[in-house]
Each structure stands twice: as C-alpha cells, then as structure tokens.
CSV table of C-alpha atoms in Angstrom, one decimal:
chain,number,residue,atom,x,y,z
A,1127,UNK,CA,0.0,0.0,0.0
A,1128,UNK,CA,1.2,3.4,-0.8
A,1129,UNK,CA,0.6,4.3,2.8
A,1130,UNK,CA,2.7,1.8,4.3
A,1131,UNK,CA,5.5,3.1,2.2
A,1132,UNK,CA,6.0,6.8,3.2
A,1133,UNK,CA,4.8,5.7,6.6
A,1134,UNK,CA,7.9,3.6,7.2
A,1135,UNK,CA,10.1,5.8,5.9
A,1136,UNK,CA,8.6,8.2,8.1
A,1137,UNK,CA,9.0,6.0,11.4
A,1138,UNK,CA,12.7,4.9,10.3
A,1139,UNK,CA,14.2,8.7,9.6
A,1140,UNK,CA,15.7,10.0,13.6
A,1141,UNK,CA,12.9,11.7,15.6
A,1142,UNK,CA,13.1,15.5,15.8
A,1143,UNK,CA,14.6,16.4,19.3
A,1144,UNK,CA,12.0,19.6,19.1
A,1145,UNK,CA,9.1,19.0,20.3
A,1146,UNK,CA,6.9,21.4,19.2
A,1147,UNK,CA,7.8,20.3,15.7
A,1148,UNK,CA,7.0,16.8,16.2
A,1149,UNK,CA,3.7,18.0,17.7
A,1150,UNK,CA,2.9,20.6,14.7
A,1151,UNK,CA,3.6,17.6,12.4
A,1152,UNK,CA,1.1,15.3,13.9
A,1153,UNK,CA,-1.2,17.8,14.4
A,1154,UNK,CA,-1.0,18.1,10.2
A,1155,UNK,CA,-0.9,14.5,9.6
A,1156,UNK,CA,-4.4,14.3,11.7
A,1157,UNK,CA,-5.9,17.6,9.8
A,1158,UNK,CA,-4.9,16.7,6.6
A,1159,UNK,CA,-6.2,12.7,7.6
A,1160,UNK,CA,-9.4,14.1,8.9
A,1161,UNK,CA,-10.3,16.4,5.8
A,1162,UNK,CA,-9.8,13.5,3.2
A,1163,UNK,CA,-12.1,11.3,5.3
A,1164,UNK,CA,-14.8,13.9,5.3
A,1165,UNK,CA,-14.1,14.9,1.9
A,1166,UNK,CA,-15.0,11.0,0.9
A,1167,UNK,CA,-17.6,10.3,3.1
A,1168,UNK,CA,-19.3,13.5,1.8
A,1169,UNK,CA,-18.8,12.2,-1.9
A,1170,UNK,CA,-20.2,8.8,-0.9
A,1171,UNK,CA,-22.8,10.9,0.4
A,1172,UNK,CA,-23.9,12.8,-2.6
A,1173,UNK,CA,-23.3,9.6,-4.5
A,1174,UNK,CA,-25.9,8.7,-3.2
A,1175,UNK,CA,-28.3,11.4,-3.9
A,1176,UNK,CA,-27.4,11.4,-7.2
A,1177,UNK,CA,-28.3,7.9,-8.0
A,1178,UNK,CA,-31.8,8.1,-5.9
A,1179,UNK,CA,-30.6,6.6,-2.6
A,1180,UNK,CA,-31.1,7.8,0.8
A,1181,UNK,CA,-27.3,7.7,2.2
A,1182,UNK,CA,-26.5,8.9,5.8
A,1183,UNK,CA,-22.9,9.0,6.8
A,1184,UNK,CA,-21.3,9.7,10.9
A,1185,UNK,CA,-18.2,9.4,11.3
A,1186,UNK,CA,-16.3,9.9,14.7
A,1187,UNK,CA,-13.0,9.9,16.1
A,1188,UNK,CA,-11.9,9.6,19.7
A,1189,UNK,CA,-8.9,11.2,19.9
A,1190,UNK,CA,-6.5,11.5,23.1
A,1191,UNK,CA,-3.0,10.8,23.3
A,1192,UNK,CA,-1.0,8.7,24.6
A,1193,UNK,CA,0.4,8.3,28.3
A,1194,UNK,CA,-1.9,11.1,28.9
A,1195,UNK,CA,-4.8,11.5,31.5
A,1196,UNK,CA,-7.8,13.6,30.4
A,1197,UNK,CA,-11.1,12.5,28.4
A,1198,UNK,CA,-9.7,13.4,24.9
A,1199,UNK,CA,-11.3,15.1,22.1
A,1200,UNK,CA,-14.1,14.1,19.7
A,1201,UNK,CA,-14.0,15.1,16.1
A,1202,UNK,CA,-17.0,14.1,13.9
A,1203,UNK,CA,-18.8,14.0,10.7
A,1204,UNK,CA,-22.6,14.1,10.3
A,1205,UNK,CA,-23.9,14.1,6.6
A,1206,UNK,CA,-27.5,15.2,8.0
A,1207,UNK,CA,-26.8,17.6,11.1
A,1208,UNK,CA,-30.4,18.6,12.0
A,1209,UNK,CA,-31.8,15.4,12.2
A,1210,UNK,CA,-31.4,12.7,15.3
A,1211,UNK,CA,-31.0,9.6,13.1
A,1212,UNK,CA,-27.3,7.8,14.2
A,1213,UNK,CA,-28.4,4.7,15.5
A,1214,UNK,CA,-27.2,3.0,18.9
A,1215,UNK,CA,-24.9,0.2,18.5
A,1216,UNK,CA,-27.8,-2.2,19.8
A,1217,UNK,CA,-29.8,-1.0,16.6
A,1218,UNK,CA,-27.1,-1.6,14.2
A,1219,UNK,CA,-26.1,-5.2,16.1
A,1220,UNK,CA,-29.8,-5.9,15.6
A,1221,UNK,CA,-30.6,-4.4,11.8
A,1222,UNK,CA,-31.5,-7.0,8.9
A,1223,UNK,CA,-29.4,-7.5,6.4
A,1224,UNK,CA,-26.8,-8.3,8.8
A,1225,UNK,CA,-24.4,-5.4,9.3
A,1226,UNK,CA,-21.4,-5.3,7.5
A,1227,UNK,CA,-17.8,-4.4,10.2
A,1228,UNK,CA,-14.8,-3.4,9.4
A,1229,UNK,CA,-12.1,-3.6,11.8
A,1230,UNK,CA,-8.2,-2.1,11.5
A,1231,UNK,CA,-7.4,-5.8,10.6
A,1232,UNK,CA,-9.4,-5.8,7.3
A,1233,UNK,CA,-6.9,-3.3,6.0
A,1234,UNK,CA,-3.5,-5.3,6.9
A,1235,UNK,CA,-2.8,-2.5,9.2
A,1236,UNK,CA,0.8,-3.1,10.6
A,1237,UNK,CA,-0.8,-1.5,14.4
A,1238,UNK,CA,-3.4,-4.0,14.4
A,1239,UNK,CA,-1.9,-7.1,13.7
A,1240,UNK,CA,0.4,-9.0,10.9
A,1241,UNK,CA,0.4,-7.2,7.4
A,1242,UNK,CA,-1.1,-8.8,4.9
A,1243,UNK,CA,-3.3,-10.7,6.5
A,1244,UNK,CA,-6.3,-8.3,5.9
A,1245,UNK,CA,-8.9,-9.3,3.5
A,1246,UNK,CA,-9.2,-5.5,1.5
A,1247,UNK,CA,-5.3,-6.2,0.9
A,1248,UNK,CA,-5.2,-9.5,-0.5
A,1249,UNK,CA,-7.8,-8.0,-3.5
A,1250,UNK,CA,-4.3,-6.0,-4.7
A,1251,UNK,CA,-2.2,-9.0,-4.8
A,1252,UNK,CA,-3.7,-10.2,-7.8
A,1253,UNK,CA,-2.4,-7.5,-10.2
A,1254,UNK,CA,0.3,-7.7,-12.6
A,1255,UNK,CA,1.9,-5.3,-14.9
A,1256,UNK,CA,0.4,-5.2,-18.1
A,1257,UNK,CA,3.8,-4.8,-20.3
A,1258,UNK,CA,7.3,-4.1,-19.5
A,1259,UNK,CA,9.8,-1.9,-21.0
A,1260,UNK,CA,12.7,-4.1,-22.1
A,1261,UNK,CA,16.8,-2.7,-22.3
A,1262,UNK,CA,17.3,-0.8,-25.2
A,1263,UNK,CA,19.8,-2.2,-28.0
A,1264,UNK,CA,23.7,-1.4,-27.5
A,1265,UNK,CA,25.2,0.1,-30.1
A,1266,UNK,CA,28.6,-1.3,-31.4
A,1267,UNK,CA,30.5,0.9,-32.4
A,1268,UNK,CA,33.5,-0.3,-35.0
C-alpha cells in the first residue's frame, strides 16, 4: 500500500529532538487525515443522492493521546446535522441485512496485527503489470 510506504520511511528517519515540531507535524498529519475522510464520506454521500438513494454518513473519532490522562477530544462527521437519526450500536447489532464491520485488521494494518493478513489487501495481490519496457539495444560501435 502506498501508505505503508511513506509511513515507514517516516518512522525509520531519527525523531526531531524539538518538540513542538513533532507536535505541529502530527497535528498536520491528523488535519490533513481528517479532511480527506470527510471529503469522501461526503462524496459517498452525494453519491448517493445522485443515484436516488437515501445515504447517511457519521463518522467519529476519539482522539487522546498517549500516556496522557484527560477525556480526549471528539472530532465528527454528520452528513444530516439537523436530524437525530445515528443509530445506537444495539440497533445496528440488531438491523436486517446483517451489518457489515470493518475492523483495522481488514486493512493489513501493521498496528493491528500482521500485514497482509487483511482481507481489503489481498484484493491488490492479484495485479500484474500489463507490459514491460525491455533494455534498449547497444550500439557497437566499430
């Protein structure tokens, strides 16, 4: 995954001693995480209202860090803010057709367990390049 690339990298380089900069740049990283989120659960959402379906999209995140005390922040995303319509998790346990979860694991997230052991991942295992660009001739020259 693309991700896992410039995230490594990322982890491998020496950690700024500064710590405001390390702060500022996870700070970023979250902001610039949490707008593309939003950005495609809002295009899922008009996807949706384009093709004649009724879509409603909440998303939250819990964030606190760590070896901290305190409650944390919330962040969220509600595609219809004036209504009351997110279910309780009892409601979406309970809802027929069965519910579909996704979990961290799903995604061969390194932090959540083995990589490559996700389902979503193994569905990019089965490409192949299409052609490949062979050597170009030598020229002998006499």
């Amino acid at each position: 995954m693309p991700y896992e690339v410039w995230r490594k990298k990322r982890l491998s380089r020496t950690h700024d001693v500064d710590p405001v900069k390390n702060t500022k740049a996870e700070r970023e990283r979250f902001r610039r995480g949490w707008a593309a989120m939003c950005k495609k659960a809002n295009d899922l959402y008009l996807d949706g209202i384009e093709n004649g379906r009724d879509r409603r999209v909440y998303m939250v995140i819990h964030d606190v860090r760590k070896n901290r005390q305190g409650k944390g922040k919330y962040t969220s995303f509600n595609s219809h803010p004036r209504e009351s319509w997110v279910p309780s998790q009892d409601e979406v346990d309970e809802h027929y057709p069965i519910t579909k979860k996704v979990t961290p694991a799903d995604f061969g997230n390194n932090l959540a367990g083995k990589p490559g052991a996700g389902r979503l991942q193994s569905l990019s295992k089965g490409r192949q390049r299409l052609f490949k660009i062979s050597k170009p001739p030598l020229w002998a020259y006499s």
